[in-house]
Coordinates of N, CA and C and ligand atoms in Angstrom, one line a residue:
M1 N 93.7 19.3 -14.6 CA 94.7 20.0 -15.4 C 94.0 20.6 -16.6
R2 N 94.3 21.9 -16.9 CA 93.7 22.6 -18.0 C 94.4 22.3 -19.3
T3 N 93.7 22.3 -20.4 CA 94.3 22.1 -21.7 C 94.9 23.4 -22.2
D4 N 96.2 23.3 -22.6 CA 96.8 24.6 -23.1 C 96.5 24.7 -24.6
Y5 N 95.5 25.6 -24.9 CA 95.1 25.8 -26.3 C 96.1 26.6 -27.1
N6 N 97.0 27.4 -26.4 CA 98.0 28.1 -27.2 C 99.0 27.1 -27.8
E7 N 99.2 26.0 -27.0 CA 100.1 25.0 -27.5 C 99.4 24.2 -28.6
L8 N 98.1 23.7 -28.3 CA 97.4 22.9 -29.2 C 97.1 23.6 -30.5
A9 N 97.1 25.0 -30.5 CA 96.8 25.8 -31.7 C 97.7 25.4 -32.8
K10 N 99.0 25.1 -32.5 CA 100.0 24.8 -33.5 C 99.5 23.7 -34.4
K11 N 98.8 22.7 -33.8 CA 98.5 21.5 -34.6 C 97.0 21.3 -34.8
Y12 N 96.2 22.2 -34.2 CA 94.7 21.9 -34.2 C 94.1 21.7 -35.5
D13 N 94.5 22.5 -36.5 CA 93.8 22.4 -37.8 C 94.3 21.3 -38.7
L14 N 95.4 20.6 -38.2 CA 95.8 19.4 -38.9 C 94.8 18.3 -38.7
T15 N 94.1 18.3 -37.6 CA 93.2 17.2 -37.3 C 91.7 17.6 -37.1
R16 N 91.4 18.9 -37.1 CA 90.0 19.3 -36.8 C 89.5 20.3 -37.9
K17 N 88.3 20.1 -38.3 CA 87.6 21.0 -39.2 C 86.2 21.1 -38.9
E18 N 85.5 22.1 -39.5 CA 84.0 22.2 -39.2 C 83.3 21.0 -39.7
N19 N 82.1 20.8 -39.0 CA 81.3 19.6 -39.4 C 80.0 20.3 -40.1
I20 N 79.8 20.0 -41.4 CA 78.8 20.6 -42.1 C 77.4 20.2 -41.6
D21 N 77.3 19.0 -41.0 CA 76.0 18.6 -40.4 C 75.6 19.5 -39.3
T22 N 76.6 20.0 -38.5 CA 76.3 20.9 -37.4 C 75.7 22.2 -38.0
I23 N 76.3 22.7 -39.0 CA 75.9 24.0 -39.7 C 74.5 23.7 -40.2
N24 N 74.2 22.6 -40.8 CA 72.9 22.3 -41.4 C 71.8 22.3 -40.3
Q25 N 72.2 21.8 -39.1 CA 71.2 21.8 -38.0 C 70.8 23.3 -37.7
F26 N 71.8 24.2 -37.7 CA 71.5 25.6 -37.4 C 70.5 26.1 -38.5
L27 N 70.9 25.8 -39.8 CA 70.1 26.3 -40.9 C 68.6 25.7 -40.9
E28 N 68.5 24.5 -40.4 CA 67.2 23.9 -40.3 C 66.3 24.5 -39.2
N29 N 67.0 25.0 -38.2 CA 66.2 25.5 -37.0 C 66.0 27.0 -37.0
L30 N 66.8 27.8 -37.7 CA 66.8 29.2 -37.6 C 66.9 29.8 -39.0
S31 N 66.4 31.1 -39.1 CA 66.7 31.8 -40.4 C 67.6 32.9 -40.2
F32 N 68.5 33.1 -41.2 CA 69.6 34.1 -41.0 C 69.5 35.1 -42.1
S33 N 69.8 36.4 -41.8 CA 69.8 37.4 -42.8 C 71.1 38.2 -42.6
E34 N 71.3 39.2 -43.4 CA 72.5 40.1 -43.2 C 72.4 40.9 -41.9
R35 N 71.3 40.9 -41.3 CA 71.1 41.7 -40.1 C 71.2 40.8 -38.8
T36 N 71.4 39.5 -39.0 CA 71.5 38.6 -37.9 C 72.9 38.6 -37.3
N37 N 72.9 38.8 -35.9 CA 74.2 38.8 -35.2 C 74.4 37.4 -34.6
I38 N 75.4 36.7 -35.0 CA 75.7 35.4 -34.4 C 77.0 35.3 -33.7
L39 N 77.0 34.7 -32.5 CA 78.3 34.5 -31.8 C 78.7 33.0 -31.7
D40 N 79.9 32.8 -32.1 CA 80.5 31.4 -31.9 C 81.4 31.6 -30.7
F41 N 80.9 31.0 -29.6 CA 81.6 31.2 -28.3 C 82.6 30.1 -28.1
G42 N 83.9 30.5 -27.8 CA 84.9 29.5 -27.8 C 85.3 29.0 -29.2
C43 N 85.4 29.9 -30.1 CA 85.4 29.6 -31.5 C 86.7 28.9 -32.0
G44 N 87.7 28.9 -31.1 CA 89.0 28.2 -31.5 C 89.6 28.8 -32.7
T45 N 90.0 28.0 -33.7 CA 90.6 28.5 -34.9 C 89.6 29.0 -35.9
G46 N 88.3 29.1 -35.5 CA 87.3 29.7 -36.4 C 86.8 28.8 -37.5
N47 N 86.9 27.5 -37.4 CA 86.5 26.7 -38.5 C 85.0 26.8 -38.7
F48 N 84.2 26.7 -37.6 CA 82.7 26.8 -37.7 C 82.3 28.2 -38.1
T49 N 83.0 29.2 -37.4 CA 82.7 30.6 -37.6 C 82.8 31.0 -39.1
C50 N 83.9 30.6 -39.7 CA 84.2 31.0 -41.1 C 83.2 30.3 -42.0
A51 N 82.9 29.1 -41.7 CA 82.0 28.3 -42.6 C 80.6 29.0 -42.5
L52 N 80.2 29.3 -41.3 CA 78.8 29.9 -41.1 C 78.8 31.3 -41.8
K53 N 79.8 32.0 -41.8 CA 79.9 33.3 -42.5 C 79.7 33.1 -44.0
R54 N 80.5 32.1 -44.5 CA 80.4 31.9 -46.0 C 79.0 31.5 -46.4
I55 N 78.4 30.7 -45.6 CA 77.1 30.1 -46.0 C 75.9 31.0 -45.8
T56 N 76.0 31.8 -44.7 CA 74.8 32.7 -44.3 C 75.0 34.2 -44.7
N57 N 76.2 34.6 -44.7 CA 76.5 36.0 -44.9 C 75.9 36.9 -43.8
A58 N 75.5 36.3 -42.6 CA 75.1 37.0 -41.5 C 76.3 37.7 -40.8
N59 N 76.1 38.5 -39.8 CA 77.2 39.1 -39.1 C 77.7 38.1 -38.1
V60 N 78.8 37.4 -38.4 CA 79.3 36.4 -37.5 C 80.5 36.8 -36.7
Y61 N 80.5 36.6 -35.4 CA 81.5 37.0 -34.5 C 82.1 35.7 -33.8
G62 N 83.3 35.8 -33.4 CA 83.9 34.7 -32.6 C 84.5 35.3 -31.4
V63 N 84.4 34.6 -30.3 CA 85.1 34.9 -29.0 C 85.9 33.7 -28.6
E64 N 87.2 34.0 -28.3 CA 88.1 32.9 -28.0 C 89.2 33.4 -27.0
P65 N 89.4 32.7 -25.9 CA 90.4 33.2 -25.0 C 91.9 33.0 -25.4
A66 N 92.2 31.9 -26.1 CA 93.6 31.5 -26.4 C 94.1 32.3 -27.6
D67 N 95.1 33.1 -27.4 CA 95.6 33.9 -28.5 C 96.1 33.1 -29.7
G68 N 96.7 32.0 -29.4 CA 97.2 31.2 -30.6 C 96.0 30.7 -31.4
M69 N 94.9 30.2 -30.8 CA 93.8 29.8 -31.6 C 93.1 30.9 -32.3
R70 N 93.0 32.1 -31.6 CA 92.3 33.2 -32.2 C 93.0 33.8 -33.4
Q71 N 94.4 33.8 -33.3 CA 95.1 34.3 -34.4 C 94.9 33.5 -35.7
K72 N 94.9 32.1 -35.5 CA 94.6 31.3 -36.7 C 93.3 31.6 -37.3
A73 N 92.3 31.9 -36.4 CA 90.9 32.3 -36.9 C 91.0 33.6 -37.7
I74 N 91.7 34.6 -37.1 CA 91.8 35.9 -37.8 C 92.4 35.7 -39.2
D75 N 93.4 34.9 -39.3 CA 94.1 34.7 -40.5 C 93.2 34.1 -41.6
K76 N 92.1 33.4 -41.2 CA 91.3 32.7 -42.1 C 90.3 33.6 -42.8
N77 N 89.7 34.6 -42.0 CA 88.6 35.3 -42.6 C 88.5 36.7 -42.0
T78 N 88.8 37.7 -42.8 CA 88.8 39.1 -42.2 C 87.4 39.7 -42.1
D79 N 86.4 38.9 -42.7 CA 85.0 39.4 -42.6 C 84.4 39.0 -41.3
V80 N 85.0 38.2 -40.5 CA 84.5 37.8 -39.2 C 85.3 38.6 -38.2
I81 N 84.6 39.1 -37.2 CA 85.3 39.8 -36.1 C 85.6 38.8 -35.0
F82 N 86.8 38.6 -34.7 CA 87.2 37.7 -33.6 C 87.8 38.5 -32.4
E83 N 87.2 38.3 -31.3 CA 87.6 39.0 -30.1 C 88.1 38.1 -29.0
K84 N 89.0 38.6 -28.1 CA 89.4 37.9 -27.0 C 88.3 37.9 -25.9
G85 N 88.0 36.8 -25.3 CA 87.0 36.8 -24.3 C 86.8 35.4 -23.7
N86 N 86.0 35.3 -22.7 CA 85.8 34.0 -22.1 C 84.5 34.0 -21.3
H87 N 84.3 32.9 -20.5 CA 83.0 32.8 -19.8 C 82.8 33.9 -18.8
E88 N 83.8 34.6 -18.4 CA 83.7 35.7 -17.5 C 83.4 37.0 -18.1
K89 N 83.9 37.2 -19.4 CA 83.7 38.5 -20.0 C 83.6 38.3 -21.6
I90 N 82.4 38.5 -22.1 CA 82.2 38.5 -23.5 C 82.2 40.0 -24.0
P91 N 83.1 40.5 -24.8 CA 83.3 41.9 -25.0 C 82.2 42.5 -26.0
F92 N 81.0 42.3 -25.7 CA 79.9 42.9 -26.5 C 78.8 43.5 -25.6
A93 N 78.0 44.3 -26.2 CA 76.9 45.0 -25.4 C 75.8 44.0 -25.0
D94 N 75.0 44.5 -24.1 CA 73.9 43.7 -23.7 C 72.9 43.5 -24.9
N95 N 72.3 42.4 -24.9 CA 71.2 42.1 -26.0 C 71.7 42.3 -27.4
F96 N 72.9 41.9 -27.7 CA 73.5 42.1 -29.0 C 73.3 41.0 -30.0
F97 N 73.3 39.7 -29.5 CA 73.3 38.6 -30.5 C 71.9 38.0 -30.6
D98 N 71.6 37.6 -31.8 CA 70.3 36.9 -32.1 C 70.5 35.4 -31.8
F99 N 71.7 34.9 -32.0 CA 71.9 33.5 -31.9 C 73.4 33.3 -31.4
I100 N 73.5 32.4 -30.4 CA 74.9 32.0 -29.9 C 75.0 30.5 -29.9
Y101 N 76.1 30.0 -30.4 CA 76.3 28.6 -30.3 C 77.8 28.3 -29.8
M102 N 78.0 27.1 -29.3 CA 79.3 26.7 -28.9 C 79.5 25.2 -29.3
T103 N 80.6 24.9 -29.9 CA 80.8 23.5 -30.3 C 82.0 23.0 -29.6
D104 N 81.8 22.0 -28.7 CA 82.9 21.3 -28.1 C 83.7 22.2 -27.1
V105 N 82.9 23.0 -26.4 CA 83.5 24.0 -25.5 C 83.1 23.9 -24.1
I106 N 81.9 23.5 -23.8 CA 81.3 23.6 -22.4 C 82.1 22.8 -21.4
H107 N 82.8 21.7 -21.8 CA 83.6 20.9 -20.9 C 84.9 21.6 -20.5
H108 N 85.2 22.7 -21.1 CA 86.4 23.5 -20.7 C 86.1 24.6 -19.8
I109 N 84.8 24.9 -19.5 CA 84.4 26.1 -18.8 C 84.4 25.8 -17.3
P110 N 85.3 26.5 -16.5 CA 85.4 26.2 -15.1 C 84.2 26.6 -14.3
D111 N 83.4 27.6 -14.7 CA 82.2 28.1 -14.0 C 81.1 28.2 -14.9
I112 N 80.2 27.2 -15.0 CA 79.1 27.2 -16.0 C 78.1 28.2 -15.6
D113 N 77.8 28.4 -14.3 CA 76.9 29.5 -13.9 C 77.3 30.8 -14.4
M114 N 78.5 31.2 -14.2 CA 79.0 32.5 -14.7 C 78.9 32.6 -16.2
M115 N 79.2 31.5 -16.9 CA 79.1 31.5 -18.4 C 77.6 31.8 -18.8
F116 N 76.7 31.1 -18.2 CA 75.3 31.3 -18.6 C 74.8 32.7 -18.3
E117 N 75.3 33.3 -17.2 CA 74.9 34.7 -16.8 C 75.4 35.6 -17.9
E118 N 76.7 35.4 -18.3 CA 77.3 36.3 -19.3 C 76.7 36.1 -20.7
L119 N 76.4 34.8 -21.1 CA 75.7 34.6 -22.4 C 74.3 35.2 -22.4
N120 N 73.6 35.1 -21.3 CA 72.3 35.6 -21.2 C 72.3 37.2 -21.4
R121 N 73.4 37.8 -20.8 CA 73.5 39.2 -20.9 C 73.6 39.7 -22.4
V122 N 74.4 39.0 -23.2 CA 74.7 39.4 -24.6 C 73.6 38.9 -25.6
L123 N 72.8 38.0 -25.2 CA 71.8 37.4 -26.1 C 70.5 38.3 -26.0
K124 N 69.9 38.5 -27.2 CA 68.6 39.3 -27.2 C 67.5 38.4 -26.6
E125 N 66.5 39.1 -26.1 CA 65.3 38.4 -25.7 C 64.7 37.7 -26.9
G126 N 64.3 36.4 -26.8 CA 63.7 35.7 -27.9 C 64.8 35.0 -28.7
G127 N 66.1 35.2 -28.3 CA 67.2 34.6 -29.0 C 67.5 33.2 -28.5
Y128 N 68.2 32.4 -29.4 CA 68.5 31.0 -29.0 C 70.0 30.8 -28.8
L129 N 70.3 29.9 -27.8 CA 71.6 29.4 -27.5 C 71.6 27.9 -27.9
C130 N 72.6 27.5 -28.7 CA 72.7 26.0 -29.0 C 74.0 25.5 -28.5
I131 N 74.0 24.5 -27.6 CA 75.2 23.9 -27.0 C 75.4 22.6 -27.7
I132 N 76.5 22.4 -28.3 CA 76.8 21.1 -29.0 C 77.8 20.4 -28.1
T133 N 77.4 19.3 -27.5 CA 78.3 18.6 -26.6 C 78.0 17.1 -26.7
E134 N 78.5 16.3 -25.7 CA 78.1 14.9 -25.6 C 77.6 14.6 -24.2
S135 N 76.6 13.8 -24.2 CA 76.1 13.3 -22.9 C 77.0 12.2 -22.4
H136 N 76.9 11.9 -21.1 CA 77.7 10.8 -20.5 C 77.5 9.5 -21.3
K137 N 76.3 9.2 -21.7 CA 76.1 8.0 -22.5 C 76.8 8.0 -23.8
Q138 N 76.8 9.2 -24.4 CA 77.6 9.3 -25.7 C 79.1 9.2 -25.5
I139 N 79.6 9.7 -24.4 CA 81.0 9.6 -24.1 C 81.4 8.1 -24.0
E140 N 80.5 7.3 -23.3 CA 80.7 5.9 -23.2 C 80.7 5.1 -24.5
S141 N 80.0 5.7 -25.5 CA 79.8 4.9 -26.7 C 80.8 5.4 -27.9
R142 N 81.7 6.2 -27.5 CA 82.8 6.6 -28.5 C 83.5 5.4 -28.9
F143 N 83.8 5.2 -30.2 CA 84.5 4.0 -30.7 C 85.9 3.8 -30.1
W144 N 86.6 4.9 -29.8 CA 87.9 4.8 -29.3 C 88.0 4.4 -27.9
V145 N 86.9 4.2 -27.2 CA 86.9 3.8 -25.8 C 87.6 2.4 -25.7
K146 N 87.4 1.6 -26.8 CA 88.0 0.3 -27.0 C 89.5 0.4 -26.8
Y147 N 90.1 1.4 -27.3 CA 91.6 1.6 -27.2 C 92.0 2.4 -26.0
F148 N 91.2 3.4 -25.6 CA 91.5 4.3 -24.5 C 90.4 4.3 -23.4
P149 N 90.3 3.1 -22.7 CA 89.1 3.1 -21.8 C 89.2 4.1 -20.7
T150 N 90.4 4.5 -20.3 CA 90.5 5.4 -19.1 C 90.1 6.8 -19.5
T151 N 89.8 7.1 -20.8 CA 89.3 8.4 -21.2 C 87.9 8.6 -20.7
V152 N 87.1 7.5 -20.4 CA 85.7 7.6 -20.1 C 85.6 8.4 -18.7
E153 N 86.3 8.0 -17.7 CA 86.2 8.6 -16.4 C 86.7 10.1 -16.4
V154 N 87.8 10.2 -17.1 CA 88.4 11.6 -17.3 C 87.4 12.5 -17.9
E155 N 86.7 12.0 -19.0 CA 85.8 12.8 -19.7 C 84.5 13.1 -18.9
K156 N 84.0 12.1 -18.2 CA 82.8 12.3 -17.4 C 83.0 13.3 -16.3
Q157 N 84.3 13.4 -15.8 CA 84.6 14.4 -14.8 C 84.5 15.8 -15.3
R158 N 84.9 16.0 -16.6 CA 84.9 17.4 -17.1 C 83.7 17.8 -17.9
Y159 N 83.0 16.8 -18.4 CA 81.7 17.1 -19.1 C 80.6 17.0 -18.1
S160 N 79.9 18.1 -18.0 CA 78.6 18.1 -17.2 C 77.6 17.3 -18.1
D161 N 76.8 16.4 -17.4 CA 75.8 15.7 -18.2 C 74.6 16.7 -18.5
I162 N 73.8 16.3 -19.5 CA 72.8 17.2 -20.0 C 71.8 17.8 -18.9
P163 N 71.3 16.9 -18.1 CA 70.4 17.5 -17.1 C 71.0 18.6 -16.2
E164 N 72.3 18.4 -15.9 CA 73.0 19.4 -15.1 C 73.2 20.7 -15.9
I165 N 73.4 20.6 -17.1 CA 73.6 21.8 -18.0 C 72.3 22.6 -18.0
V166 N 71.2 21.8 -18.2 CA 69.8 22.4 -18.3 C 69.5 23.1 -17.0
E167 N 69.8 22.5 -15.9 CA 69.5 23.1 -14.6 C 70.3 24.4 -14.4
N168 N 71.6 24.4 -14.8 CA 72.4 25.6 -14.7 C 71.8 26.7 -15.6
A169 N 71.4 26.3 -16.8 CA 70.9 27.3 -17.7 C 69.6 28.0 -17.2
T170 N 68.8 27.1 -16.7 CA 67.4 27.7 -16.3 C 67.6 28.5 -15.0
K171 N 68.6 28.2 -14.2 CA 68.9 29.1 -13.0 C 69.4 30.5 -13.5
N172 N 69.9 30.6 -14.7 CA 70.5 31.8 -15.2 C 69.7 32.4 -16.3
G173 N 68.4 32.2 -16.3 CA 67.5 33.0 -17.2 C 67.1 32.4 -18.5
F174 N 67.6 31.1 -18.8 CA 67.2 30.5 -20.0 C 66.0 29.6 -19.8
V175 N 65.3 29.3 -20.9 CA 64.3 28.2 -20.8 C 64.7 27.1 -21.8
F176 N 64.4 25.9 -21.4 CA 64.7 24.8 -22.2 C 63.9 24.8 -23.5
S177 N 64.5 24.6 -24.6 CA 63.7 24.6 -25.9 C 63.5 23.1 -26.4
K178 N 64.7 22.5 -26.7 CA 64.6 21.1 -27.2 C 66.0 20.5 -27.2
I179 N 66.0 19.2 -27.4 CA 67.3 18.4 -27.5 C 67.2 17.6 -28.8
G180 N 68.3 17.7 -29.5 CA 68.4 16.8 -30.7 C 69.7 16.0 -30.5
T181 N 69.8 14.9 -31.2 CA 71.0 14.1 -31.2 C 71.3 13.7 -32.6
T182 N 72.6 13.4 -32.8 CA 73.0 12.9 -34.2 C 73.4 11.4 -34.0
D183 N 72.8 10.8 -33.0 CA 73.2 9.4 -32.7 C 72.8 8.5 -34.0
A184 N 73.7 7.7 -34.4 CA 73.5 6.8 -35.5 C 74.4 5.6 -35.4
N185 N 74.1 4.6 -36.2 CA 74.9 3.4 -36.2 C 76.1 3.6 -37.2
H186 N 77.2 3.2 -36.8 CA 78.4 3.3 -37.7 C 79.1 2.0 -37.8
K187 N 79.7 1.8 -39.0 CA 80.6 0.6 -39.1 C 81.7 1.0 -40.1
H188 N 82.9 1.0 -39.6 CA 84.0 1.3 -40.5 C 85.3 0.8 -39.9
S189 N 86.4 0.9 -40.7 CA 87.7 0.6 -40.2 C 88.3 1.9 -39.7
I190 N 89.5 1.8 -39.1 CA 90.2 3.0 -38.6 C 90.7 3.8 -39.8
S191 N 90.3 5.1 -39.9 CA 90.8 5.9 -41.0 C 92.2 6.4 -40.7
Q192 N 92.9 6.8 -41.7 CA 94.3 7.3 -41.6 C 94.2 8.7 -40.8
D193 N 93.1 9.5 -41.1 CA 92.9 10.8 -40.5 C 92.8 10.6 -39.0
F194 N 92.0 9.5 -38.5 CA 91.9 9.3 -37.1 C 93.2 8.9 -36.4
L195 N 93.9 8.1 -37.1 CA 95.2 7.7 -36.6 C 96.1 8.9 -36.4
I196 N 96.1 9.8 -37.4 CA 97.0 11.0 -37.4 C 96.5 11.9 -36.2
L197 N 95.2 12.0 -36.1 CA 94.6 12.8 -35.0 C 95.1 12.3 -33.6
V198 N 95.1 11.0 -33.4 CA 95.5 10.4 -32.2 C 97.0 10.6 -32.0
E199 N 97.8 10.3 -33.1 CA 99.2 10.5 -33.0 C 99.6 11.9 -32.6
N200 N 98.8 12.9 -33.0 CA 99.0 14.3 -32.7 C 98.3 14.7 -31.4
K201 N 97.8 13.8 -30.7 CA 96.9 14.1 -29.5 C 96.0 15.2 -29.8
G202 N 95.3 15.1 -30.9 CA 94.4 16.1 -31.4 C 93.1 16.3 -30.6
Y203 N 92.8 15.4 -29.7 CA 91.7 15.6 -28.7 C 92.4 15.9 -27.3
S204 N 91.9 16.9 -26.6 CA 92.5 17.3 -25.3 C 92.5 16.1 -24.3
M205 N 91.6 15.2 -24.4 CA 91.6 14.1 -23.4 C 92.8 13.2 -23.5
F206 N 93.5 13.2 -24.6 CA 94.8 12.4 -24.7 C 95.9 13.0 -23.9
H207 N 95.7 14.3 -23.5 CA 96.7 14.9 -22.6 C 96.3 14.7 -21.1
L208 N 95.2 14.1 -20.9 CA 94.7 13.9 -19.5 C 94.8 12.5 -19.0
I209 N 95.1 11.5 -19.9 CA 95.3 10.1 -19.4 C 96.8 9.9 -19.2
S210 N 97.1 8.8 -18.6 CA 98.6 8.5 -18.3 C 99.2 8.2 -19.7
N211 N 100.6 8.4 -19.7 CA 101.3 8.1 -20.9 C 101.3 6.7 -21.3
D212 N 101.3 5.8 -20.3 CA 101.2 4.4 -20.5 C 99.9 4.0 -21.2
D213 N 98.8 4.6 -20.6 CA 97.4 4.3 -21.2 C 97.4 4.8 -22.7
Y214 N 98.0 6.0 -22.9 CA 98.0 6.5 -24.3 C 98.8 5.6 -25.2
E215 N 100.0 5.3 -24.8 CA 100.9 4.5 -25.7 C 100.3 3.1 -26.0
C216 N 99.7 2.5 -24.9 CA 99.1 1.2 -25.1 C 97.9 1.2 -26.1
G217 N 97.1 2.2 -25.9 CA 95.9 2.4 -26.8 C 96.4 2.7 -28.2
L218 N 97.4 3.5 -28.3 CA 97.9 3.8 -29.7 C 98.4 2.6 -30.4
A219 N 99.1 1.7 -29.6 CA 99.7 0.5 -30.2 C 98.5 -0.4 -30.8
D220 N 97.5 -0.5 -29.9 CA 96.3 -1.4 -30.3 C 95.6 -0.7 -31.6
L221 N 95.5 0.6 -31.5 CA 94.9 1.3 -32.6 C 95.6 1.1 -33.9
R222 N 97.0 1.2 -33.9 CA 97.8 1.0 -35.1 C 97.6 -0.4 -35.6
N223 N 97.5 -1.3 -34.7 CA 97.4 -2.7 -35.0 C 96.1 -2.9 -35.8
D224 N 95.0 -2.4 -35.3 CA 93.7 -2.5 -36.0 C 93.7 -1.7 -37.3
Y225 N 94.4 -0.6 -37.3 CA 94.5 0.2 -38.6 C 95.2 -0.7 -39.6
D226 N 96.3 -1.3 -39.2 CA 97.1 -2.1 -40.2 C 96.2 -3.2 -40.7
K227 N 95.4 -3.9 -39.9 CA 94.6 -5.0 -40.3 C 93.3 -4.6 -40.9
Q228 N 93.0 -3.3 -40.9 CA 91.7 -2.8 -41.4 C 90.5 -3.4 -40.7
V229 N 90.7 -3.6 -39.4 CA 89.6 -4.2 -38.6 C 88.3 -3.3 -38.6
E230 N 87.2 -3.9 -38.8 CA 85.9 -3.1 -38.8 C 85.4 -3.0 -37.4
I231 N 85.0 -1.7 -37.1 CA 84.4 -1.5 -35.8 C 82.9 -1.1 -36.0
E232 N 82.1 -1.5 -35.1 CA 80.6 -1.2 -35.1 C 80.2 -0.5 -33.9
Y233 N 79.5 0.6 -33.9 CA 79.1 1.3 -32.7 C 78.0 2.3 -33.1
S234 N 77.3 2.7 -32.0 CA 76.3 3.8 -32.2 C 76.8 5.0 -31.4
H235 N 76.8 6.1 -32.1 CA 77.4 7.3 -31.4 C 76.9 8.6 -32.1
G236 N 76.9 9.7 -31.4 CA 76.6 11.0 -31.9 C 76.8 12.1 -30.9
E237 N 76.3 13.3 -31.3 CA 76.5 14.4 -30.4 C 75.1 14.9 -29.9
T238 N 75.1 15.7 -28.9 CA 73.8 16.3 -28.4 C 73.8 17.8 -28.8
F239 N 72.6 18.2 -29.3 CA 72.3 19.6 -29.6 C 71.3 20.1 -28.6
L240 N 71.8 20.9 -27.6 CA 70.8 21.4 -26.6 C 70.5 22.8 -27.0
W241 N 69.2 23.0 -27.2 CA 68.7 24.3 -27.6 C 68.0 25.0 -26.4
L242 N 68.4 26.2 -26.1 CA 67.9 27.0 -25.0 C 67.5 28.4 -25.5
K243 N 66.5 29.0 -24.9 CA 66.0 30.2 -25.3 C 66.0 31.3 -24.2
K244 N 66.3 32.5 -24.6 CA 66.2 33.6 -23.6 C 64.8 34.2 -23.8
P245 N 63.9 34.0 -22.8 CA 62.5 34.4 -23.0 C 62.3 35.9 -23.0
F246 N 61.2 36.4 -23.6 CA 60.8 37.8 -23.6 C 60.4 38.1 -22.2
K247 N 60.7 39.4 -21.8 CA 60.2 39.8 -20.5 C 58.7 40.1 -20.6
D248 N 57.9 39.9 -19.6 CA 56.5 40.1 -19.7 C 56.2 41.6 -19.9
Ligands
SAM301 C1 87.9 21.8 -28.5 S1 88.1 23.5 -28.8 C2 86.7 23.9 -29.8 C3 87.0 25.0 -30.7 C4 85.9 25.3 -31.7 N1 84.6 25.6 -31.0 C5 85.7 24.1 -32.6 O1 84.7 23.4 -32.5 O2 86.6 23.9 -33.5 C6 87.7 24.2 -27.2 C7 87.8 25.7 -27.2 O3 87.3 26.3 -26.0 C8 88.1 27.4 -25.7 N2 87.9 27.7 -24.2 C9 88.5 27.2 -23.2 N3 88.2 27.8 -22.1 C10 87.2 28.7 -22.4 C11 86.5 29.7 -21.7 N4 86.6 29.8 -20.3 N5 85.6 30.5 -22.3 C12 85.5 30.4 -23.7 N6 86.2 29.5 -24.4 C13 87.0 28.7 -23.8 C14 89.5 26.9 -26.0 O4 90.4 27.9 -26.0 C15 89.3 26.2 -27.3 O5 89.5 27.0 -28.4

């Protein structure tokens, strides 16, 4: 079942915002100027797109298929160009972008081969693509698995694991550059923000498990929230860096 992002758009920004650590990873690895063309692929409501524009003043563009999500992005920053597009068609010329990134998008792509072909077309030679996602191991280590264990299988089915992504990318003209993770140990109680996120089904996976599993997990979560139970776990995201090589 596909996630309806036109429907989710109504509540998306109540529970999701840009992560400054992700932006810092970009800044540590690349240099940006007013002549740099950057694409946020699957930019959603433009949270990362607008933050990157504010911080770098590069030419930042967003491509997003869902009209509801894209309109929220357009309303946030008129200095960023947001276009309708998807893995089949990115409405830009060949070799246009210096850098392309996607946050939390690859698991929604029905044809990863086609996506890499299209991303390769619009990326300049020598340009970088950064995919921010979670490995299967990271999916297993999310703290909310304790409350929603059936999300693990659902998520592993829609998230390609990292070696599979690399294999697809290299088949379509990219070379592997490096992998970074933000894995770290955490210890905290359930925050009110997280409880609100779950109550609003702010992650698409909550639409993919049974209602019984969702309600049961939510009851346990509320219980731990009320008691301020501390949870300990190690978790993070994967930053997969790929490069479009120069032709000989
Ligand atoms: C979890 S949201 C992430 C949005 C944004 N990148 C962020 O981090 O806030 C996933 C996004 O992927 C978009 N998406 C879904 N299918 C896509 C496709 N085939 N091509 C490009 N983007 C797609 C959705 O519309 C949605 O905005």
